[in-house]
Amino acid sequence: MNVVTNFKWIEAANYDEMSKIAATIFIDQLKKNSETVLGLATGGTPEGFYKELVAAYKAGEVSFAQAKSFNLDEYVGIDPANESSYHYYMDHHLFNHVDMKRDNINLPAGIQSNLEKAAAEYEAMIKEAGNIDIQLLGIGGNGHIGFNEPGTPFDVGTHIIELAQSTREANKVYFDSIEDVPTHAITMGIKTILSSKKIVLLIASASKQEAFDRLRSRIVTEDFPASALHNHPDVTVIYTDMK
Ligand code: GLP
């Protein structure tokens, strides 16, 4: 199916500029509404973005005191204290350095006796918060958003997913070995992501060139999860030279 995309494409001169542009969008949103519900992402791509947010907070330009956040995903079976967990990543890159209230920070729990129930509860909490006002996204080389791997139906909320082998390979740099990379994750679903009011997608590495080209092609298919974003009315893609 071909659709007319609503995307706003912004080409940044380099990685730092991409991070700054994205941070400015989030800072402006927080200035407009201090109670913004933030949707946050992990990975190598948004590290510069978080640096910019922390710098803006330290310069007194923005406060997170009234904001709420929901992260996209977490590995199943990885303790929040583990340095490879997304809980740890978020503390390290953002939460330890800004005035977010701990009670307002939410990440899906990767260690739970009943993961399905935890997923349903996470989904309900997002709804209860009035849905996400602004969602940050990266993209996997295979087009995954959050951990929604190719083939994930677009109409599913937060759920447990088996990670694609290519995703485990791509993320093994964050673990001691491939055997240590979890096989499953808990992730917001594509339905959850599409319920966000505004979406900002960052693309910045050579390994994402194919994904970038597929997104540009505007073909919407479950084989390429990020293509679901063409069904959303307010997506900004900020990208930089992928060579
Ligand atoms: C990870 C995360 C995604 C992230 C993507 C790209 O597996 N679950 O949320 O956007 O893969 O990561 P990176 O920015 O490190 O390339």
PDB file of C-alpha atoms and ligand atoms in Angstrom:
ATOM      1  CA  MET A   1       0.000   0.000   0.000  1.00  0.00           C
ATOM      2  CA  ASN A   2       1.353   3.396  -0.919  1.00  0.00           C
ATOM      3  CA  VAL A   3       0.391   6.298   1.292  1.00  0.00           C
ATOM      4  CA  VAL A   4       1.111   9.997   1.285  1.00  0.00           C
ATOM      5  CA  THR A   5       3.400  10.455   4.241  1.00  0.00           C
ATOM      6  CA  ASN A   6       2.879  13.258   6.708  1.00  0.00           C
ATOM      7  CA  PHE A   7       6.499  13.060   7.807  1.00  0.00           C
ATOM      8  CA  LYS A   8       8.537  16.151   8.310  1.00  0.00           C
ATOM      9  CA  TRP A   9      12.094  15.252   7.191  1.00  0.00           C
ATOM     10  CA  ILE A  10      14.936  17.274   8.722  1.00  0.00           C
ATOM     11  CA  GLU A  11      18.467  16.645   7.470  1.00  0.00           C
ATOM     12  CA  ALA A  12      21.019  17.605  10.117  1.00  0.00           C
ATOM     13  CA  ALA A  13      24.594  18.532   9.205  1.00  0.00           C
ATOM     14  CA  ASN A  14      26.005  15.985  11.633  1.00  0.00           C
ATOM     15  CA  TYR A  15      25.228  13.866  14.701  1.00  0.00           C
ATOM     16  CA  ASP A  16      25.570  16.757  17.152  1.00  0.00           C
ATOM     17  CA  GLU A  17      23.196  18.911  15.178  1.00  0.00           C
ATOM     18  CA  MET A  18      20.681  16.056  14.957  1.00  0.00           C
ATOM     19  CA  SER A  19      20.848  15.679  18.748  1.00  0.00           C
ATOM     20  CA  LYS A  20      20.421  19.435  19.282  1.00  0.00           C
ATOM     21  CA  ILE A  21      17.436  19.719  16.950  1.00  0.00           C
ATOM     22  CA  ALA A  22      15.712  16.802  18.672  1.00  0.00           C
ATOM     23  CA  ALA A  23      16.482  18.157  22.156  1.00  0.00           C
ATOM     24  CA  THR A  24      15.107  21.572  21.193  1.00  0.00           C
ATOM     25  CA  ILE A  25      11.805  19.998  20.118  1.00  0.00           C
ATOM     26  CA  PHE A  26      11.499  18.235  23.488  1.00  0.00           C
ATOM     27  CA  ILE A  27      12.583  21.302  25.487  1.00  0.00           C
ATOM     28  CA  ASP A  28      10.050  23.492  23.665  1.00  0.00           C
ATOM     29  CA  GLN A  29       7.362  20.914  24.420  1.00  0.00           C
ATOM     30  CA  LEU A  30       8.294  20.921  28.128  1.00  0.00           C
ATOM     31  CA  LYS A  31       8.233  24.724  28.186  1.00  0.00           C
ATOM     32  CA  LYS A  32       4.779  24.677  26.623  1.00  0.00           C
ATOM     33  CA  ASN A  33       3.505  22.021  29.010  1.00  0.00           C
ATOM     34  CA  SER A  34       5.555  21.269  32.123  1.00  0.00           C
ATOM     35  CA  GLU A  35       3.384  18.186  32.734  1.00  0.00           C
ATOM     36  CA  THR A  36       4.330  16.642  29.407  1.00  0.00           C
ATOM     37  CA  VAL A  37       4.206  12.857  29.187  1.00  0.00           C
ATOM     38  CA  LEU A  38       7.515  11.932  27.561  1.00  0.00           C
ATOM     39  CA  GLY A  39       8.075   8.740  25.588  1.00  0.00           C
ATOM     40  CA  LEU A  40      11.748   7.838  25.766  1.00  0.00           C
ATOM     41  CA  ALA A  41      14.064   5.536  23.841  1.00  0.00           C
ATOM     42  CA  THR A  42      17.451   3.941  24.431  1.00  0.00           C
ATOM     43  CA  GLY A  43      20.307   2.877  22.149  1.00  0.00           C
ATOM     44  CA  GLY A  44      23.415   4.545  20.830  1.00  0.00           C
ATOM     45  CA  THR A  45      21.538   7.033  18.652  1.00  0.00           C
ATOM     46  CA  PRO A  46      19.887   9.152  21.400  1.00  0.00           C
ATOM     47  CA  GLU A  47      22.962   9.461  23.645  1.00  0.00           C
ATOM     48  CA  GLY A  48      23.740  12.922  22.235  1.00  0.00           C
ATOM     49  CA  PHE A  49      20.092  13.916  22.626  1.00  0.00           C
ATOM     50  CA  TYR A  50      20.210  13.074  26.353  1.00  0.00           C
ATOM     51  CA  LYS A  51      23.469  15.027  26.730  1.00  0.00           C
ATOM     52  CA  GLU A  52      21.697  18.048  25.285  1.00  0.00           C
ATOM     53  CA  LEU A  53      18.730  17.652  27.656  1.00  0.00           C
ATOM     54  CA  VAL A  54      21.041  17.392  30.671  1.00  0.00           C
ATOM     55  CA  ALA A  55      23.026  20.451  29.526  1.00  0.00           C
ATOM     56  CA  ALA A  56      19.801  22.445  29.080  1.00  0.00           C
ATOM     57  CA  TYR A  57      18.628  21.419  32.547  1.00  0.00           C
ATOM     58  CA  LYS A  58      21.980  22.374  34.107  1.00  0.00           C
ATOM     59  CA  ALA A  59      21.824  25.738  32.337  1.00  0.00           C
ATOM     60  CA  GLY A  60      18.403  26.331  33.911  1.00  0.00           C
ATOM     61  CA  GLU A  61      16.634  26.268  30.559  1.00  0.00           C
ATOM     62  CA  VAL A  62      14.257  23.423  31.306  1.00  0.00           C
ATOM     63  CA  SER A  63      12.773  21.497  34.214  1.00  0.00           C
ATOM     64  CA  PHE A  64      11.458  17.949  34.304  1.00  0.00           C
ATOM     65  CA  ALA A  65       9.934  18.313  37.775  1.00  0.00           C
ATOM     66  CA  GLN A  66       6.336  18.032  36.572  1.00  0.00           C
ATOM     67  CA  ALA A  67       6.966  15.718  33.637  1.00  0.00           C
ATOM     68  CA  LYS A  68       6.213  12.024  33.418  1.00  0.00           C
ATOM     69  CA  SER A  69       8.045   9.482  31.295  1.00  0.00           C
ATOM     70  CA  PHE A  70       7.445   6.075  29.784  1.00  0.00           C
ATOM     71  CA  ASN A  71      10.262   4.160  28.131  1.00  0.00           C
ATOM     72  CA  LEU A  72       9.687   2.065  25.054  1.00  0.00           C
ATOM     73  CA  ASP A  73      11.178  -1.214  26.124  1.00  0.00           C
ATOM     74  CA  GLU A  74      13.347  -3.394  28.353  1.00  0.00           C
ATOM     75  CA  TYR A  75      15.070  -6.749  28.048  1.00  0.00           C
ATOM     76  CA  VAL A  76      13.378  -9.705  29.704  1.00  0.00           C
ATOM     77  CA  GLY A  77      15.407 -11.214  32.522  1.00  0.00           C
ATOM     78  CA  ILE A  78      17.836  -8.336  32.981  1.00  0.00           C
ATOM     79  CA  ASP A  79      17.890  -6.750  36.405  1.00  0.00           C
ATOM     80  CA  PRO A  80      17.507  -2.927  36.499  1.00  0.00           C
ATOM     81  CA  ALA A  81      20.864  -2.728  38.310  1.00  0.00           C
ATOM     82  CA  ASN A  82      22.592  -4.533  35.430  1.00  0.00           C
ATOM     83  CA  GLU A  83      24.597  -2.068  33.315  1.00  0.00           C
ATOM     84  CA  SER A  84      23.141  -3.575  30.143  1.00  0.00           C
ATOM     85  CA  SER A  85      19.572  -2.856  31.214  1.00  0.00           C
ATOM     86  CA  TYR A  86      17.596   0.035  29.787  1.00  0.00           C
ATOM     87  CA  HIS A  87      16.768   1.053  33.369  1.00  0.00           C
ATOM     88  CA  TYR A  88      20.479   1.566  33.957  1.00  0.00           C
ATOM     89  CA  TYR A  89      20.929   3.345  30.622  1.00  0.00           C
ATOM     90  CA  MET A  90      18.195   5.854  31.448  1.00  0.00           C
ATOM     91  CA  ASP A  91      19.540   6.587  34.937  1.00  0.00           C
ATOM     92  CA  HIS A  92      23.030   6.978  33.549  1.00  0.00           C
ATOM     93  CA  HIS A  93      22.140   9.194  30.578  1.00  0.00           C
ATOM     94  CA  LEU A  94      19.248  11.235  31.966  1.00  0.00           C
ATOM     95  CA  PHE A  95      17.444  10.569  35.220  1.00  0.00           C
ATOM     96  CA  ASN A  96      20.456  10.839  37.566  1.00  0.00           C
ATOM     97  CA  HIS A  97      21.208  14.297  36.179  1.00  0.00           C
ATOM     98  CA  VAL A  98      17.840  16.066  36.003  1.00  0.00           C
ATOM     99  CA  ASP A  99      14.959  16.891  38.370  1.00  0.00           C
ATOM    100  CA  MET A 100      12.533  14.166  37.244  1.00  0.00           C
ATOM    101  CA  LYS A 101      10.609  12.741  40.181  1.00  0.00           C
ATOM    102  CA  ARG A 102      11.303   9.017  40.580  1.00  0.00           C
ATOM    103  CA  ASP A 103       7.569   8.340  40.904  1.00  0.00           C
ATOM    104  CA  ASN A 104       7.006   9.867  37.495  1.00  0.00           C
ATOM    105  CA  ILE A 105       9.526   7.611  35.729  1.00  0.00           C
ATOM    106  CA  ASN A 106       8.194   4.449  34.121  1.00  0.00           C
ATOM    107  CA  LEU A 107       9.957   1.639  32.290  1.00  0.00           C
ATOM    108  CA  PRO A 108       8.520  -1.753  31.455  1.00  0.00           C
ATOM    109  CA  ALA A 109       9.674  -4.355  33.969  1.00  0.00           C
ATOM    110  CA  GLY A 110      11.846  -7.089  32.455  1.00  0.00           C
ATOM    111  CA  ILE A 111      11.776  -9.163  35.609  1.00  0.00           C
ATOM    112  CA  GLN A 112       8.267 -10.192  36.604  1.00  0.00           C
ATOM    113  CA  SER A 113       6.651 -13.494  37.473  1.00  0.00           C
ATOM    114  CA  ASN A 114       3.812 -12.654  35.104  1.00  0.00           C
ATOM    115  CA  LEU A 115       5.219 -10.694  32.170  1.00  0.00           C
ATOM    116  CA  GLU A 116       1.976 -10.657  30.195  1.00  0.00           C
ATOM    117  CA  LYS A 117       0.215  -9.063  33.132  1.00  0.00           C
ATOM    118  CA  ALA A 118       3.043  -6.542  33.559  1.00  0.00           C
ATOM    119  CA  ALA A 119       2.726  -5.642  29.869  1.00  0.00           C
ATOM    120  CA  ALA A 120      -1.038  -5.095  30.142  1.00  0.00           C
ATOM    121  CA  GLU A 121      -0.532  -2.974  33.263  1.00  0.00           C
ATOM    122  CA  TYR A 122       2.109  -0.850  31.529  1.00  0.00           C
ATOM    123  CA  GLU A 123      -0.246  -0.253  28.628  1.00  0.00           C
ATOM    124  CA  ALA A 124      -3.020   0.741  31.056  1.00  0.00           C
ATOM    125  CA  MET A 125      -0.701   3.171  32.857  1.00  0.00           C
ATOM    126  CA  ILE A 126       0.107   4.945  29.595  1.00  0.00           C
ATOM    127  CA  LYS A 127      -3.601   5.313  28.834  1.00  0.00           C
ATOM    128  CA  GLU A 128      -4.252   6.473  32.391  1.00  0.00           C
ATOM    129  CA  ALA A 129      -1.600   9.187  31.912  1.00  0.00           C
ATOM    130  CA  GLY A 130      -3.551  10.423  28.878  1.00  0.00           C
ATOM    131  CA  ASN A 131      -1.152   8.822  26.352  1.00  0.00           C
ATOM    132  CA  ILE A 132       2.312  10.059  25.445  1.00  0.00           C
ATOM    133  CA  ASP A 133       2.606  13.664  24.324  1.00  0.00           C
ATOM    134  CA  ILE A 134       5.930  13.288  22.556  1.00  0.00           C
ATOM    135  CA  GLN A 135       7.678  10.017  21.736  1.00  0.00           C
ATOM    136  CA  LEU A 136      11.352   9.665  20.838  1.00  0.00           C
ATOM    137  CA  LEU A 137      12.263   6.762  18.571  1.00  0.00           C
ATOM    138  CA  GLY A 138      15.369   5.197  17.105  1.00  0.00           C
ATOM    139  CA  ILE A 139      15.186   2.507  14.462  1.00  0.00           C
ATOM    140  CA  GLY A 140      16.713  -0.947  14.187  1.00  0.00           C
ATOM    141  CA  GLY A 141      18.575  -1.987  11.051  1.00  0.00           C
ATOM    142  CA  ASN A 142      15.611  -4.281  10.283  1.00  0.00           C
ATOM    143  CA  GLY A 143      13.140  -1.433  10.805  1.00  0.00           C
ATOM    144  CA  HIS A 144      12.138  -2.264  14.358  1.00  0.00           C
ATOM    145  CA  ILE A 145      10.785   0.517  16.560  1.00  0.00           C
ATOM    146  CA  GLY A 146      10.929  -0.124  20.276  1.00  0.00           C
ATOM    147  CA  PHE A 147      11.515  -3.866  20.035  1.00  0.00           C
ATOM    148  CA  ASN A 148       8.680  -4.451  17.576  1.00  0.00           C
ATOM    149  CA  GLU A 149      10.406  -6.835  15.197  1.00  0.00           C
ATOM    150  CA  PRO A 150       9.356  -7.420  11.571  1.00  0.00           C
ATOM    151  CA  GLY A 151       6.011  -9.222  11.423  1.00  0.00           C
ATOM    152  CA  THR A 152       4.604  -7.625  14.581  1.00  0.00           C
ATOM    153  CA  PRO A 153       0.954  -6.702  13.964  1.00  0.00           C
ATOM    154  CA  PHE A 154       0.356  -2.955  14.068  1.00  0.00           C
ATOM    155  CA  ASP A 155      -2.656  -3.213  16.374  1.00  0.00           C
ATOM    156  CA  VAL A 156      -0.921  -4.685  19.442  1.00  0.00           C
ATOM    157  CA  GLY A 157      -0.170  -2.791  22.676  1.00  0.00           C
ATOM    158  CA  THR A 158       2.692  -3.441  25.120  1.00  0.00           C
ATOM    159  CA  HIS A 159       3.732  -7.085  24.799  1.00  0.00           C
ATOM    160  CA  ILE A 160       6.523  -9.625  25.073  1.00  0.00           C
ATOM    161  CA  ILE A 161       8.517 -10.249  21.908  1.00  0.00           C
ATOM    162  CA  GLU A 162      11.198 -12.650  20.794  1.00  0.00           C
ATOM    163  CA  LEU A 163      14.175 -10.670  19.524  1.00  0.00           C
ATOM    164  CA  ALA A 164      15.344 -11.168  15.952  1.00  0.00           C
ATOM    165  CA  GLN A 165      18.802 -12.717  15.685  1.00  0.00           C
ATOM    166  CA  SER A 166      20.003  -9.583  13.830  1.00  0.00           C
ATOM    167  CA  THR A 167      18.830  -7.437  16.742  1.00  0.00           C
ATOM    168  CA  ARG A 168      20.674  -9.629  19.249  1.00  0.00           C
ATOM    169  CA  GLU A 169      23.800  -9.376  17.069  1.00  0.00           C
ATOM    170  CA  ALA A 170      23.466  -5.577  16.774  1.00  0.00           C
ATOM    171  CA  ASN A 171      23.056  -5.201  20.535  1.00  0.00           C
ATOM    172  CA  LYS A 172      25.776  -7.618  21.634  1.00  0.00           C
ATOM    173  CA  VAL A 173      28.205  -4.689  21.993  1.00  0.00           C
ATOM    174  CA  TYR A 174      26.319  -3.867  25.196  1.00  0.00           C
ATOM    175  CA  PHE A 175      26.906  -7.367  26.616  1.00  0.00           C
ATOM    176  CA  ASP A 176      29.920  -9.578  27.285  1.00  0.00           C
ATOM    177  CA  SER A 177      28.949 -12.051  24.585  1.00  0.00           C
ATOM    178  CA  ILE A 178      26.070 -12.966  22.271  1.00  0.00           C
ATOM    179  CA  GLU A 179      24.994 -15.665  24.739  1.00  0.00           C
ATOM    180  CA  ASP A 180      24.366 -12.942  27.305  1.00  0.00           C
ATOM    181  CA  VAL A 181      22.030 -10.968  25.024  1.00  0.00           C
ATOM    182  CA  PRO A 182      18.465 -11.732  26.111  1.00  0.00           C
ATOM    183  CA  THR A 183      16.221 -13.601  23.713  1.00  0.00           C
ATOM    184  CA  HIS A 184      13.077 -11.664  24.658  1.00  0.00           C
ATOM    185  CA  ALA A 185      12.020  -8.145  25.507  1.00  0.00           C
ATOM    186  CA  ILE A 186       8.970  -6.302  26.757  1.00  0.00           C
ATOM    187  CA  THR A 187       8.061  -3.449  24.438  1.00  0.00           C
ATOM    188  CA  MET A 188       5.385  -0.872  23.810  1.00  0.00           C
ATOM    189  CA  GLY A 189       3.471  -2.102  20.790  1.00  0.00           C
ATOM    190  CA  ILE A 190       3.104  -0.246  17.538  1.00  0.00           C
ATOM    191  CA  LYS A 191      -0.446   0.601  18.614  1.00  0.00           C
ATOM    192  CA  THR A 192       0.987   2.210  21.777  1.00  0.00           C
ATOM    193  CA  ILE A 193       3.553   4.168  19.784  1.00  0.00           C
ATOM    194  CA  LEU A 194       0.933   5.362  17.294  1.00  0.00           C
ATOM    195  CA  SER A 195      -1.238   6.611  20.165  1.00  0.00           C
ATOM    196  CA  SER A 196       1.472   9.210  20.991  1.00  0.00           C
ATOM    197  CA  LYS A 197       0.501  12.720  20.002  1.00  0.00           C
ATOM    198  CA  LYS A 198       3.835  13.561  18.407  1.00  0.00           C
ATOM    199  CA  ILE A 199       6.733  11.341  17.310  1.00  0.00           C
ATOM    200  CA  VAL A 200      10.385  12.249  16.731  1.00  0.00           C
ATOM    201  CA  LEU A 201      12.496   9.604  14.982  1.00  0.00           C
ATOM    202  CA  LEU A 202      16.300   9.809  14.898  1.00  0.00           C
ATOM    203  CA  ILE A 203      18.386   8.044  12.253  1.00  0.00           C
ATOM    204  CA  ALA A 204      22.148   8.405  12.250  1.00  0.00           C
ATOM    205  CA  SER A 205      24.320   5.501  11.344  1.00  0.00           C
ATOM    206  CA  ALA A 206      25.528   3.740   8.212  1.00  0.00           C
ATOM    207  CA  SER A 207      23.925   0.526   9.441  1.00  0.00           C
ATOM    208  CA  LYS A 208      20.547   2.258   9.075  1.00  0.00           C
ATOM    209  CA  GLN A 209      20.870   3.241   5.402  1.00  0.00           C
ATOM    210  CA  GLU A 210      18.634   0.416   4.180  1.00  0.00           C
ATOM    211  CA  ALA A 211      16.031   1.153   6.860  1.00  0.00           C
ATOM    212  CA  PHE A 212      16.172   4.833   5.908  1.00  0.00           C
ATOM    213  CA  ASP A 213      15.601   4.029   2.235  1.00  0.00           C
ATOM    214  CA  ARG A 214      12.678   1.725   3.049  1.00  0.00           C
ATOM    215  CA  LEU A 215      11.093   4.417   5.184  1.00  0.00           C
ATOM    216  CA  ARG A 216      11.518   6.895   2.342  1.00  0.00           C
ATOM    217  CA  SER A 217       9.771   4.473  -0.019  1.00  0.00           C
ATOM    218  CA  ARG A 218       6.554   5.008   1.998  1.00  0.00           C
ATOM    219  CA  ILE A 219       5.482   1.393   1.579  1.00  0.00           C
ATOM    220  CA  VAL A 220       3.513   0.334   4.641  1.00  0.00           C
ATOM    221  CA  THR A 221       4.043  -3.306   5.573  1.00  0.00           C
ATOM    222  CA  GLU A 222       4.275  -5.333   8.777  1.00  0.00           C
ATOM    223  CA  ASP A 223       7.600  -6.669   7.470  1.00  0.00           C
ATOM    224  CA  PHE A 224       9.020  -3.234   8.131  1.00  0.00           C
ATOM    225  CA  PRO A 225       7.644  -2.053  11.490  1.00  0.00           C
ATOM    226  CA  ALA A 226       8.715   1.600  11.181  1.00  0.00           C
ATOM    227  CA  SER A 227       6.478   1.913   8.119  1.00  0.00           C
ATOM    228  CA  ALA A 228       3.504   1.963  10.521  1.00  0.00           C
ATOM    229  CA  LEU A 229       4.566   5.531  11.313  1.00  0.00           C
ATOM    230  CA  HIS A 230       3.228   6.618   7.922  1.00  0.00           C
ATOM    231  CA  ASN A 231      -0.204   6.149   9.523  1.00  0.00           C
ATOM    232  CA  HIS A 232       0.576   8.788  12.175  1.00  0.00           C
ATOM    233  CA  PRO A 233      -0.259  12.466  11.574  1.00  0.00           C
ATOM    234  CA  ASP A 234       2.745  14.073  13.321  1.00  0.00           C
ATOM    235  CA  VAL A 235       6.125  12.427  12.736  1.00  0.00           C
ATOM    236  CA  THR A 236       9.403  14.344  12.468  1.00  0.00           C
ATOM    237  CA  VAL A 237      12.385  12.367  11.173  1.00  0.00           C
ATOM    238  CA  ILE A 238      15.741  13.932  11.985  1.00  0.00           C
ATOM    239  CA  TYR A 239      18.583  12.256  10.146  1.00  0.00           C
ATOM    240  CA  THR A 240      22.169  12.856   9.346  1.00  0.00           C
ATOM    241  CA  ASP A 241      24.676  11.671   6.791  1.00  0.00           C
ATOM    242  CA  MET A 242      24.702   7.883   6.981  1.00  0.00           C
ATOM    243  CA  LYS A 243      28.020   7.309   5.196  1.00  0.00           C
TER     244      LYS A 243
HETATM  245  C1  GLP B   1      17.385  -1.111  20.124  1.00  0.00           C
HETATM  246  C2  GLP B   1      16.179  -0.498  20.846  1.00  0.00           C
HETATM  247  C3  GLP B   1      15.477   0.501  19.986  1.00  0.00           C
HETATM  248  C4  GLP B   1      16.523   1.333  19.290  1.00  0.00           C
HETATM  249  C5  GLP B   1      17.238   0.492  18.275  1.00  0.00           C
HETATM  250  C6  GLP B   1      18.424   1.170  17.626  1.00  0.00           C
HETATM  251  O1  GLP B   1      17.383  -2.473  20.057  1.00  0.00           O
HETATM  252  N1  GLP B   1      15.233  -1.414  21.360  1.00  0.00           N
HETATM  253  O2  GLP B   1      14.583   1.281  20.769  1.00  0.00           O
HETATM  254  O3  GLP B   1      15.920   2.412  18.633  1.00  0.00           O
HETATM  255  O4  GLP B   1      17.567  -0.771  18.784  1.00  0.00           O
HETATM  256  O5  GLP B   1      19.496   1.285  18.484  1.00  0.00           O
HETATM  257  P1  GLP B   1      20.784   2.143  18.181  1.00  0.00           P
HETATM  258  O6  GLP B   1      20.387   3.559  18.325  1.00  0.00           O
HETATM  259  O7  GLP B   1      21.778   1.711  19.221  1.00  0.00           O
HETATM  260  O8  GLP B   1      21.206   1.801  16.802  1.00  0.00           O
END
